[in-house]
Short mmCIF file of C-alpha atoms in Angstrom, two decimals:
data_model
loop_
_atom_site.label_atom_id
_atom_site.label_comp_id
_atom_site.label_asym_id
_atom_site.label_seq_id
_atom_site.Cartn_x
_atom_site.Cartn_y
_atom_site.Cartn_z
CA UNK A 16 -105.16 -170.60 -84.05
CA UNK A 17 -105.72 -172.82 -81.30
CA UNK A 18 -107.45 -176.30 -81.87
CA UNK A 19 -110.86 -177.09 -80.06
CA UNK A 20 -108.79 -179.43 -77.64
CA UNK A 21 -106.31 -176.91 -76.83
CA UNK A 22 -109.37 -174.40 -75.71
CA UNK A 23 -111.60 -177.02 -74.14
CA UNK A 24 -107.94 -177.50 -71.77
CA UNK A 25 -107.61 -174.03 -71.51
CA UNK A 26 -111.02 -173.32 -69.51
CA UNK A 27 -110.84 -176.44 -67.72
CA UNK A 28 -107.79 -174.71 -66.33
CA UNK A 29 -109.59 -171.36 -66.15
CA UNK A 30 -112.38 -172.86 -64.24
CA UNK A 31 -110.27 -174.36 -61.78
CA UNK A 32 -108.55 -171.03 -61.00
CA UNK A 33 -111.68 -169.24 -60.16
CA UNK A 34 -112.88 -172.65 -57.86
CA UNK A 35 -109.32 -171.74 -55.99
CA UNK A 36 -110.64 -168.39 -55.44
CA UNK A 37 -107.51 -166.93 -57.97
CA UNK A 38 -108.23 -163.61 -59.48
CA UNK A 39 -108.30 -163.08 -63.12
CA UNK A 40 -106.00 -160.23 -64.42
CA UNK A 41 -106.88 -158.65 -67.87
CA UNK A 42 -103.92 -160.20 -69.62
CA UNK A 43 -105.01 -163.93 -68.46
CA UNK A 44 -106.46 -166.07 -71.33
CA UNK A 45 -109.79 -166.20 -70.50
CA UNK A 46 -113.12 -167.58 -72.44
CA UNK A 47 -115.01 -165.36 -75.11
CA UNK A 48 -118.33 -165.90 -72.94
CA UNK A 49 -116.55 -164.68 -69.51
CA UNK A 50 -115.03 -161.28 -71.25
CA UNK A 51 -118.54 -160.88 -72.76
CA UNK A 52 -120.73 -161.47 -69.71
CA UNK A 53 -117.97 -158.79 -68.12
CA UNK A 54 -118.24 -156.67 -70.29
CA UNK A 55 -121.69 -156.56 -70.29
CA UNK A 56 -122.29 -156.45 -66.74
CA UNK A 57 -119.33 -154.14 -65.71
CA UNK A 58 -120.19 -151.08 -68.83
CA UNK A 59 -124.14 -151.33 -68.01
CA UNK A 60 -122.95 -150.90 -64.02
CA UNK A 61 -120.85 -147.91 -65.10
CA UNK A 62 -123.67 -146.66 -67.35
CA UNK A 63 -125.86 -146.91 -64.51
CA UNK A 64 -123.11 -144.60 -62.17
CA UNK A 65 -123.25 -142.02 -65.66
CA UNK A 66 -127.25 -141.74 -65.96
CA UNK A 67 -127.52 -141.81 -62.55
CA UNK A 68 -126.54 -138.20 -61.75
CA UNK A 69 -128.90 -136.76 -63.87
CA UNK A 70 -132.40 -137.10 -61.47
CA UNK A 71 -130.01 -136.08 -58.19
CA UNK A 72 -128.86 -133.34 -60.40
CA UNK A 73 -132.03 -132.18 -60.91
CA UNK A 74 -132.44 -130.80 -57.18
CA UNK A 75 -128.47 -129.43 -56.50
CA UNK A 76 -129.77 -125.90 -57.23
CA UNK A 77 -132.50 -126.24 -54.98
CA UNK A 78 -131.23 -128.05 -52.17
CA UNK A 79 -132.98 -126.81 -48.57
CA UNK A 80 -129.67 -125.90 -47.02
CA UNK A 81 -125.91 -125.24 -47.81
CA UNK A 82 -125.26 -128.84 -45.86
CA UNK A 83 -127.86 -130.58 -47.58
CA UNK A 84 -126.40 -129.29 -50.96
CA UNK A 85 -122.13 -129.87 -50.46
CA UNK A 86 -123.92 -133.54 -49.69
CA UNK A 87 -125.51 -134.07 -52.45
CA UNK A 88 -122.94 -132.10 -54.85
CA UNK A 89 -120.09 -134.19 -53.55
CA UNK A 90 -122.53 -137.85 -53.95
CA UNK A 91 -123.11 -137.15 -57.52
CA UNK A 92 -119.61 -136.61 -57.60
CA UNK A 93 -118.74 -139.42 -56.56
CA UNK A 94 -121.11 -141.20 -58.64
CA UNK A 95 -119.25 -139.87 -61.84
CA UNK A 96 -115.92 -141.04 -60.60
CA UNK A 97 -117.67 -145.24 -59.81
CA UNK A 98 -119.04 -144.36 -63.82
CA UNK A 99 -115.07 -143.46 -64.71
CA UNK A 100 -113.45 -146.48 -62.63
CA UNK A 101 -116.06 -148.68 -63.92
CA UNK A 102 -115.39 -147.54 -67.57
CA UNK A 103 -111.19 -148.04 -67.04
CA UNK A 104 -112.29 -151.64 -65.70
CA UNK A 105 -113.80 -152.48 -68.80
CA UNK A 106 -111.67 -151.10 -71.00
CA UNK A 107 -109.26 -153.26 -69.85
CA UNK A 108 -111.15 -155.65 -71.56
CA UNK A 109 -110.27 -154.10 -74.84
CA UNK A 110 -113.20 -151.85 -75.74
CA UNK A 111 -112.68 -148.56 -75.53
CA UNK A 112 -113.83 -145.19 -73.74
CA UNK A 113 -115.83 -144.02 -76.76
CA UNK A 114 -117.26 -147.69 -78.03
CA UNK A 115 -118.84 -147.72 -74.93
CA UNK A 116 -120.23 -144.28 -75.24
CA UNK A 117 -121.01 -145.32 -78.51
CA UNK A 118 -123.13 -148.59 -77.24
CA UNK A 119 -125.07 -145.99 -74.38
CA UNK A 120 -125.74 -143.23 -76.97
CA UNK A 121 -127.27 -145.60 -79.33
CA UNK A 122 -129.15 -147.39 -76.50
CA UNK A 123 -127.78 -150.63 -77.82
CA UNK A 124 -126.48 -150.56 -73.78
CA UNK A 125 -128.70 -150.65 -70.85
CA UNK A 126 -128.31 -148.76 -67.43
CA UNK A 127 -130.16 -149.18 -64.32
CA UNK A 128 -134.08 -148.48 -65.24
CA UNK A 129 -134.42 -147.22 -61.76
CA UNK A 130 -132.51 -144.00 -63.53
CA UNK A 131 -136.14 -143.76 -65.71
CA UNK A 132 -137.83 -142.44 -62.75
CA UNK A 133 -138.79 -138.69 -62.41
CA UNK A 134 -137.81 -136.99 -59.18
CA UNK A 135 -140.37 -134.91 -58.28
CA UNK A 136 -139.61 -133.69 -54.32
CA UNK A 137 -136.79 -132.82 -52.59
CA UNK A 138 -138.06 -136.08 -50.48
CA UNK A 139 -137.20 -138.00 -53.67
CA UNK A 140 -133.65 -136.84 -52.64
CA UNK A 141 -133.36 -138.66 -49.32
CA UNK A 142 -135.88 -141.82 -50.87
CA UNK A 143 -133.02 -142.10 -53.70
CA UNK A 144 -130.27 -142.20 -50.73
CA UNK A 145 -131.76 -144.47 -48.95
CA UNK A 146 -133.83 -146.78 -50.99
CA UNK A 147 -131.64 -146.63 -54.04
CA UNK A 148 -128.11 -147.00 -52.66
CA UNK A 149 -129.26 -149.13 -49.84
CA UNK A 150 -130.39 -151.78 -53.03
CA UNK A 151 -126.75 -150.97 -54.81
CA UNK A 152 -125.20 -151.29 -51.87
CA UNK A 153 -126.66 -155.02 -50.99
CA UNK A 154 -125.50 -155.93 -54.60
CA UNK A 155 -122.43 -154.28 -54.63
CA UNK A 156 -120.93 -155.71 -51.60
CA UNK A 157 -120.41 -159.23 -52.54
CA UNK A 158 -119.26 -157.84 -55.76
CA UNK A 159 -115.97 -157.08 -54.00
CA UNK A 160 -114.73 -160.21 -54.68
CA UNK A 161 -115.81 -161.36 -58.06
CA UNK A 162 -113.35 -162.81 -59.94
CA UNK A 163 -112.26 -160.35 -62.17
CA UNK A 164 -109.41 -158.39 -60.66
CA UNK A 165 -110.18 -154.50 -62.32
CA UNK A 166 -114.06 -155.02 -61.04
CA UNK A 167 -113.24 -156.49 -57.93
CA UNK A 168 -111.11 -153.40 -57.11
CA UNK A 169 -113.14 -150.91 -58.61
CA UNK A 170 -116.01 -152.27 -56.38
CA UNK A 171 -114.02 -151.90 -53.39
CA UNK A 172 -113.65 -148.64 -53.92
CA UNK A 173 -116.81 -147.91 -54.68
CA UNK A 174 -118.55 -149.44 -52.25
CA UNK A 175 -116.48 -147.57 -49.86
CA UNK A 176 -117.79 -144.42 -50.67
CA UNK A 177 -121.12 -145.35 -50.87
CA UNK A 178 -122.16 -145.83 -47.39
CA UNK A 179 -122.33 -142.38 -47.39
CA UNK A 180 -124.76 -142.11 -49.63
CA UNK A 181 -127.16 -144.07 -47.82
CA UNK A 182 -126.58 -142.21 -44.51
CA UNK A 183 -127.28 -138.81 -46.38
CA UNK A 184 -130.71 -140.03 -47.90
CA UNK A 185 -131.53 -141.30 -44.75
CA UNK A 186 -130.99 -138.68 -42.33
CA UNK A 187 -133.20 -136.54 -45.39
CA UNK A 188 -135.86 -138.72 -44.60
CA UNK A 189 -135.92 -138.46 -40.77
CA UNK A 190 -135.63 -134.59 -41.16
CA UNK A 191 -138.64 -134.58 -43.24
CA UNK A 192 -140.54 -137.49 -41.53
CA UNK A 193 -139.75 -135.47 -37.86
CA UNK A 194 -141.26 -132.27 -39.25
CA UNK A 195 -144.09 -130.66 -40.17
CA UNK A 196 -147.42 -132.73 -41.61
CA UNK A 197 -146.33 -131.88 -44.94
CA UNK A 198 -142.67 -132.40 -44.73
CA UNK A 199 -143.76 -136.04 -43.36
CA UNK A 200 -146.25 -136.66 -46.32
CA UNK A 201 -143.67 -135.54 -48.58
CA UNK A 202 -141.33 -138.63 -47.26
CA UNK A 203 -144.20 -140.77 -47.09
CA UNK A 204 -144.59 -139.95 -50.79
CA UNK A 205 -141.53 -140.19 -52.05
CA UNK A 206 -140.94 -143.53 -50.05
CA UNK A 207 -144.74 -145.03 -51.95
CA UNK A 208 -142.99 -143.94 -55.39
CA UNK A 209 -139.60 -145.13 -54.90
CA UNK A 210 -140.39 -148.79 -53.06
CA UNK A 211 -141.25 -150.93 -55.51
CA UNK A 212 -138.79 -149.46 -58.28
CA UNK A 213 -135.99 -150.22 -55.72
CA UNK A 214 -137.38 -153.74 -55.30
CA UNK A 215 -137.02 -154.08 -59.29
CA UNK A 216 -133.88 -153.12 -59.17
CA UNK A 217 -132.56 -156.02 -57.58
CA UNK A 218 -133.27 -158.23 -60.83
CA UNK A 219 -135.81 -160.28 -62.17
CA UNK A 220 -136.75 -163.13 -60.19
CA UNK A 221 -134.53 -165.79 -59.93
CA UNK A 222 -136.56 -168.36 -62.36
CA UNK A 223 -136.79 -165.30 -65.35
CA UNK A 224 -132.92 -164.47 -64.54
CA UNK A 225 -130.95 -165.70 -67.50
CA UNK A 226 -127.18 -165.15 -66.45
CA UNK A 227 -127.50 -166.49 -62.84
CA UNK A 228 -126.04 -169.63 -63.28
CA UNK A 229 -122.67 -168.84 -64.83
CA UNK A 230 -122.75 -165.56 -63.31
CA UNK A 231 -122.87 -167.44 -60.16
CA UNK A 232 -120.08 -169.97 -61.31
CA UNK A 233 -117.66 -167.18 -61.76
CA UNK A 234 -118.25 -165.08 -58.86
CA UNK A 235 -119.72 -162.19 -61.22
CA UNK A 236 -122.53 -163.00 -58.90
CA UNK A 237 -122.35 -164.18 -55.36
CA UNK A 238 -125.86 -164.62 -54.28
CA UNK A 239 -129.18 -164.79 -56.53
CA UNK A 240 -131.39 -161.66 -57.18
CA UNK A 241 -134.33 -162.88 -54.44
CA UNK A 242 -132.25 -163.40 -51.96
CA UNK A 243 -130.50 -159.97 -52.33
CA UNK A 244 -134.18 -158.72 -52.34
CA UNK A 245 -135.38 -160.40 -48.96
CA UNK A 246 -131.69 -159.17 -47.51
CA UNK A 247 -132.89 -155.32 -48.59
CA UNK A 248 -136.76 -155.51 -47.51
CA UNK A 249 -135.96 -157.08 -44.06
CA UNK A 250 -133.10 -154.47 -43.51
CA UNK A 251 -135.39 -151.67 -44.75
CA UNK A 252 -139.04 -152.14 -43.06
CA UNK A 253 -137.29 -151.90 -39.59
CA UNK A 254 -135.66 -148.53 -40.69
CA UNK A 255 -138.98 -147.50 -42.22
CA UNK A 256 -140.90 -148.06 -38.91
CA UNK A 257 -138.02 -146.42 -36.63
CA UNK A 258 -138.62 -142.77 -38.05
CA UNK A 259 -142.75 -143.46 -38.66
CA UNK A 260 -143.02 -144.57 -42.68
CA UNK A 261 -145.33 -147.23 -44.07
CA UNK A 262 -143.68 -149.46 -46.48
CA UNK A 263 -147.01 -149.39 -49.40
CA UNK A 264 -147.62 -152.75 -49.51
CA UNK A 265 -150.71 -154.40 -47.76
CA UNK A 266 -148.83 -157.89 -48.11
CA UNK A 267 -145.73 -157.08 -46.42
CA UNK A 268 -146.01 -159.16 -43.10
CA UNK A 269 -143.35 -160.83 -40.74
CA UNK A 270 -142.78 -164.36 -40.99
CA UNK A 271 -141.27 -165.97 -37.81
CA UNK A 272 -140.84 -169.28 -39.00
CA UNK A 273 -139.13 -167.78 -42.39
CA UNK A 274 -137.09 -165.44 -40.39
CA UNK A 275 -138.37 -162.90 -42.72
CA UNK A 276 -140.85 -160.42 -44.21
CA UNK A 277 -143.62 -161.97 -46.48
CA UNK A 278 -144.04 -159.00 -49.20
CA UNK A 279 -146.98 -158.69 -52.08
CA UNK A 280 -146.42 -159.09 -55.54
CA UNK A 281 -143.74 -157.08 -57.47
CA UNK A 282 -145.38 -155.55 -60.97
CA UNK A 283 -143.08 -156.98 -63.76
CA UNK A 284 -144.83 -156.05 -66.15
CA UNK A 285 -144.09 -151.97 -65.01
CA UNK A 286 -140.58 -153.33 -64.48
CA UNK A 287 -140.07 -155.01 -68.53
CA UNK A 288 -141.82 -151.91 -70.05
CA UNK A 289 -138.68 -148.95 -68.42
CA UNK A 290 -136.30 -151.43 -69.34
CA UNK A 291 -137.42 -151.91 -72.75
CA UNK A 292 -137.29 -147.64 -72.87
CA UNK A 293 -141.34 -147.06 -71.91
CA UNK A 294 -140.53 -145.68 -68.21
CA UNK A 295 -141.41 -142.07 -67.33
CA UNK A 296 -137.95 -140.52 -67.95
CA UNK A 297 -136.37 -142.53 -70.49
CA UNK A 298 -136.14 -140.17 -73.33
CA UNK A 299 -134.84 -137.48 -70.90
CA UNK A 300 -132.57 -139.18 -69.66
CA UNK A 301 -130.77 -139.81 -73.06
CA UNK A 302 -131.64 -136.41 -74.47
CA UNK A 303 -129.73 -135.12 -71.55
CA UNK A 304 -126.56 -137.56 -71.97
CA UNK A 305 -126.39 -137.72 -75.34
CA UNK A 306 -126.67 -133.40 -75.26
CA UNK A 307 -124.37 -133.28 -72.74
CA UNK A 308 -121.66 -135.22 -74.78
CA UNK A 309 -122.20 -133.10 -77.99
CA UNK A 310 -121.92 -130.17 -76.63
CA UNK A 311 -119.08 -130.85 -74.90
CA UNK A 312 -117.26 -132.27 -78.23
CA UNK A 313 -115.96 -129.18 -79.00
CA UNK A 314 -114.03 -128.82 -75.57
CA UNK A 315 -112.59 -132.14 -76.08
CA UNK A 316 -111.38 -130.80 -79.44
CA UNK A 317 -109.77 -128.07 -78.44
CA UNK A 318 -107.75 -129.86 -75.35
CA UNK A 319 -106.84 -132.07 -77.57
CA UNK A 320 -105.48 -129.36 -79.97
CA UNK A 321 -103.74 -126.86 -76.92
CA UNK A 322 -102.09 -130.52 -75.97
CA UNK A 323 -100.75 -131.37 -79.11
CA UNK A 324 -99.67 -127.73 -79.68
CA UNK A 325 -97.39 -127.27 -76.58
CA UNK A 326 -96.09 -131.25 -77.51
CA UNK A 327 -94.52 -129.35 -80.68
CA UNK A 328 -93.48 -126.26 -78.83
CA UNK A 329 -91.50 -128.05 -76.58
CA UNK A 330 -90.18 -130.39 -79.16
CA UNK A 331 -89.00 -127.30 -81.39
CA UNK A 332 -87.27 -126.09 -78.07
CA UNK B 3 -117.46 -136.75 -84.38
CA UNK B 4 -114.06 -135.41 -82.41
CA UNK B 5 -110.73 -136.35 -84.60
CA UNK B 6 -108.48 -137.48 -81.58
CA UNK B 7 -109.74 -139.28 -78.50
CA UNK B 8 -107.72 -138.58 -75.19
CA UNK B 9 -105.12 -141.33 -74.17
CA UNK B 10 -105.08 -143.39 -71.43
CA UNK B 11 -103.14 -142.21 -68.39
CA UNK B 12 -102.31 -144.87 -65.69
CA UNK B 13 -102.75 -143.44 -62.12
CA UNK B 14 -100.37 -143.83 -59.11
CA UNK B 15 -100.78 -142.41 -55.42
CA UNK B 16 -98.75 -142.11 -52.72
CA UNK B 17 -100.92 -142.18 -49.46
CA UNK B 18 -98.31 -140.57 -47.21
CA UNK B 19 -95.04 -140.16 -46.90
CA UNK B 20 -92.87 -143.77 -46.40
CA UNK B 21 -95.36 -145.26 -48.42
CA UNK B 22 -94.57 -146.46 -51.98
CA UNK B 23 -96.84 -145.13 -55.13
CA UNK B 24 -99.25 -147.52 -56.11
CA UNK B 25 -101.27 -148.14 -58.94
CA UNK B 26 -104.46 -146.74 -58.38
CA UNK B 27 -106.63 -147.00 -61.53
CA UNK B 28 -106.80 -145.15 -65.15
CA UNK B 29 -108.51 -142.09 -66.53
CA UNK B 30 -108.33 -140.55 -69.95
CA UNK B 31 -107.31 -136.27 -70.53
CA UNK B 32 -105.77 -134.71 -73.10
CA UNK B 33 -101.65 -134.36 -71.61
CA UNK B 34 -99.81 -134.73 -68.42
CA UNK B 35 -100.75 -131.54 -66.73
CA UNK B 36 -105.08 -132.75 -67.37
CA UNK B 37 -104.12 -136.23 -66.31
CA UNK B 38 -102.78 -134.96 -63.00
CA UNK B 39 -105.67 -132.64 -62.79
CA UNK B 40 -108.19 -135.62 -63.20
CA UNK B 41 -106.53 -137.97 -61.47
CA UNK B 42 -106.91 -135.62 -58.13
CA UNK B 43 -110.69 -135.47 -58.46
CA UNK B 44 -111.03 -138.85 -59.65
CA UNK B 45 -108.85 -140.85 -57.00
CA UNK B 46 -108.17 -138.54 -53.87
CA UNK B 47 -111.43 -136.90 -52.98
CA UNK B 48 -111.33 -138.54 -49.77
CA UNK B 49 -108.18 -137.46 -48.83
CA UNK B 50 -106.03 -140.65 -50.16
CA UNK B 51 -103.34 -139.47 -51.63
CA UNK B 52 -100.52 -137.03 -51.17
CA UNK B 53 -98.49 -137.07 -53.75
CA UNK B 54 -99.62 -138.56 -57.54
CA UNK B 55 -97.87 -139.91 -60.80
CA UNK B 56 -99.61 -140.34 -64.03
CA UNK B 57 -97.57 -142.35 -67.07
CA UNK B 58 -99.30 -143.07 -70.43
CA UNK B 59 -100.92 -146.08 -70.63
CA UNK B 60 -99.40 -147.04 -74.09
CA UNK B 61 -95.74 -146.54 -72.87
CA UNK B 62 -95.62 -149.30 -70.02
CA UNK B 63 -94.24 -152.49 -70.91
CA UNK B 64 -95.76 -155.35 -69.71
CA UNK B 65 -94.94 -158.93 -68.99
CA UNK B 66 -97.04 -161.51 -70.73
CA UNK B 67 -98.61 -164.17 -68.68
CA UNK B 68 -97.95 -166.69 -71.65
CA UNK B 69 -94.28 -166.51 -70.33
CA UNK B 70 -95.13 -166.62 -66.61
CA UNK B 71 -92.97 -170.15 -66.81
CA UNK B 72 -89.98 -169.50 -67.89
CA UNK B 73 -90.02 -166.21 -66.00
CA UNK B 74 -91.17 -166.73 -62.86
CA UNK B 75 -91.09 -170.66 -61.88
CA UNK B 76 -87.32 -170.58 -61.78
CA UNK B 77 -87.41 -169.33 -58.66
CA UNK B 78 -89.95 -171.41 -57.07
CA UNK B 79 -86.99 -174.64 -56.49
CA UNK B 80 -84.57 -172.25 -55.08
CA UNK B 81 -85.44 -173.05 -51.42
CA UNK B 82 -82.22 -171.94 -50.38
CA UNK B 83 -82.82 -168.28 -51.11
CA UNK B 84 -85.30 -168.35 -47.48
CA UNK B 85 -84.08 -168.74 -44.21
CA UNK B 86 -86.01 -171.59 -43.37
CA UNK B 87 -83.58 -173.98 -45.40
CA UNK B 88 -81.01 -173.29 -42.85
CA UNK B 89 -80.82 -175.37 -39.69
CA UNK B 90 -79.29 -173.55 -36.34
CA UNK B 91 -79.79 -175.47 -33.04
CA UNK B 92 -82.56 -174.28 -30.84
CA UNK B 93 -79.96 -172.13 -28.83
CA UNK B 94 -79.78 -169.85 -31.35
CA UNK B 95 -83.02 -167.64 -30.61
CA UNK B 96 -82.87 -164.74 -32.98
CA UNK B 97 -80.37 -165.08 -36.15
#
């Protein structure tokens, strides 16, 4: 047992490493708080990738075209394998695989309440790409070099795949917004529905942010949740405007002196009520995961059993 | 509630041929043969790898940082082990 002194030394030490820019590898001593706020932070970003298929899922089947659909097969893909290097990154953390199943079954863990909207349109396909990733993508980026060694290279990776998701959305949205009246109200649509969610996603405001601070102190975080918001509205509105959308918000107004675009007022009220589980989709969302993983307990099962079974038929060889 | 949870498989790719295998990440399956599978979809969809290894998590030994003294700052006095600690006169371009 170590004494108070001996601890206080020890993260002295361990804050000076992180000033230095040193990484921290999951063997390092590090404090109770900084595993915890990791822990936190990395499982509800891989519980995010996890719920995340399920409202892209929804339109595989009925994807427009063969191209549109090895696209969007091969994101959601890809969004289960950021879930699975996300999940290895925490367990390195010493919690394992089916804890933190455990803590997203339960709903003791949160995921991204962006994931509690319904998608209604194919449009919602190519708002998702766009809007969605574009906002994980801002947040993401400087996540490549938090402090944490597993996260920092899981977000490399991830982040590396994901401009692709934001081109595919995207170019679904200047399909739709080039063709017929319909096909543009559809992206129109989809764009009004998805906007403000994707703003939301980007954290509550800086002074309602709890974790900022030390986030911020230990690179978990490299720049606060309004500025990552500004950073996605002024690289969105121009891309809105270049293939014909309105952004839906009356507010939303360049500011020359700022640099910037003015926008309205974000409704966080509608934000607090889908993360506290009172969004559109919440229950299906879980109903789906949680389904998904019982009925697929007794596959588990029996690999497990056909593995341990040829382990003895080789060792009786 | 399943009896047995996979293990943990460590993950190593070689990205073409004269490269080394390096670690890549971790994934859970139930034996060698699933790891291998996995580890395909789950590292080299992007074309990344060519050739993979997968190793049980629980039989790699590690080093503890705790001992990162005595193991490693040995070598950090023994200058003489570069080739900067040699002099040569300037005449000597490549040695």
């Amino acid at each position: 047992m170590m004494s108070e002194e001996q601890i206080k030394n020890l993260e002295i030490q361990f804050e000076e490493r992180i000033a230095r820019d040193e990484k921290i590898e999951p063997k390092d001593w590090m404090p109770e708080k900084y595993r915890k706020t990791h822990l936190r932070q990395m499982s509800q970003h891989a519980h995010s990738e996890i719920i995340g298929m399920l409202p892209e899922g929804n339109w595989i089947t009925r994807a427009p075209s063969l191209r549109r659909k090895v696209a969007l097969l091969a994101k959601v893909q890809d969004e289960a394998g950021h879930g699975l290097y996300l999940y290895s990154a925490c367990e390195t953390l010493g919690t394992s695989r089916d804890e933190l199943y455990e803590q997203l079954h339960s709903g003791k863990a949160k995921y991204s309440s962006i994931f509690n909207y319904p998608t209604v349109s194919w449009a919602d396909m190519g708002a998702i790409g766009w809007l969605v990733d574009g906002a994980a993508i801002i947040n993401q980026v400087p996540l490549c070099n938090t402090s944490y060694g597993p996260y920092a290279r899981a977000m490399v990776r991830v982040c590396k795949e994901e401009s692709f998701h934001q081109r595919q959305g995207y170019e679904i949205m200047i399909k739709l917004a080039n063709g017929t009246p319909e096909q543009k109200e559809m992206a129109q649509d989809a764009l009004n529905r998805w906007w403000w969610p994707s703003l939301m996603m980007l954290g509550p405001t800086d002074a309602e942010s709890i974790h900022t601070a030390q986030s911020m102190k230990w690179k978990l975080k490299r720049k606060s949740n309004d500025d990552l918001r500004q950073q996605f509205i002024d690289q969105t509105v121009p891309q809105a405007e270049l293939i014909g959308l309105t952004i839906p918000d009356a507010d939303l107004k360049w500011n020359e002196e700022r640099g910037s675009y003015d926008f309205g007022e974000i409704d966080w009220n509608e934000f607090w009520q889908v993360v506290k589980g009172y969004g559109p989709c919440n229950k299906e969302r879980m109903n789906a995961r949680v389904g998904a993983w019982e009925r697929g307990e007794w596959v588990r099962d029996a690999a497990m059993a056909h593995a341990e079974k040829k382990q003895k038929q080789k060792q009786a060889v | 509630m399943s009896t047995k949870n996979w293990p943990l498989w460590e993950v190593f790719v070689r990205s073409k041929n004269g490269l080394e295998h390096r670690h890549f990440g971790s994934l859970h399956a139930a034996d060698a043969e699933m790891a291998l599978e996995n580890a395909r979809d789950v590292y080299t969809r992007r074309n990344e790898g060519i050739s993979i290894w997968v190793v049980e998590s629980k039989d790699i030994t590690a080093s503890n940082p705790e001992n990162n003294g005595e193991l490693f700052e040995p070598a950090q006095d023994k200058i003489y082990r570069h080739p900067t600690f040699y002099d040569l006169p300037d005449e000597v371009k490549h040695m």
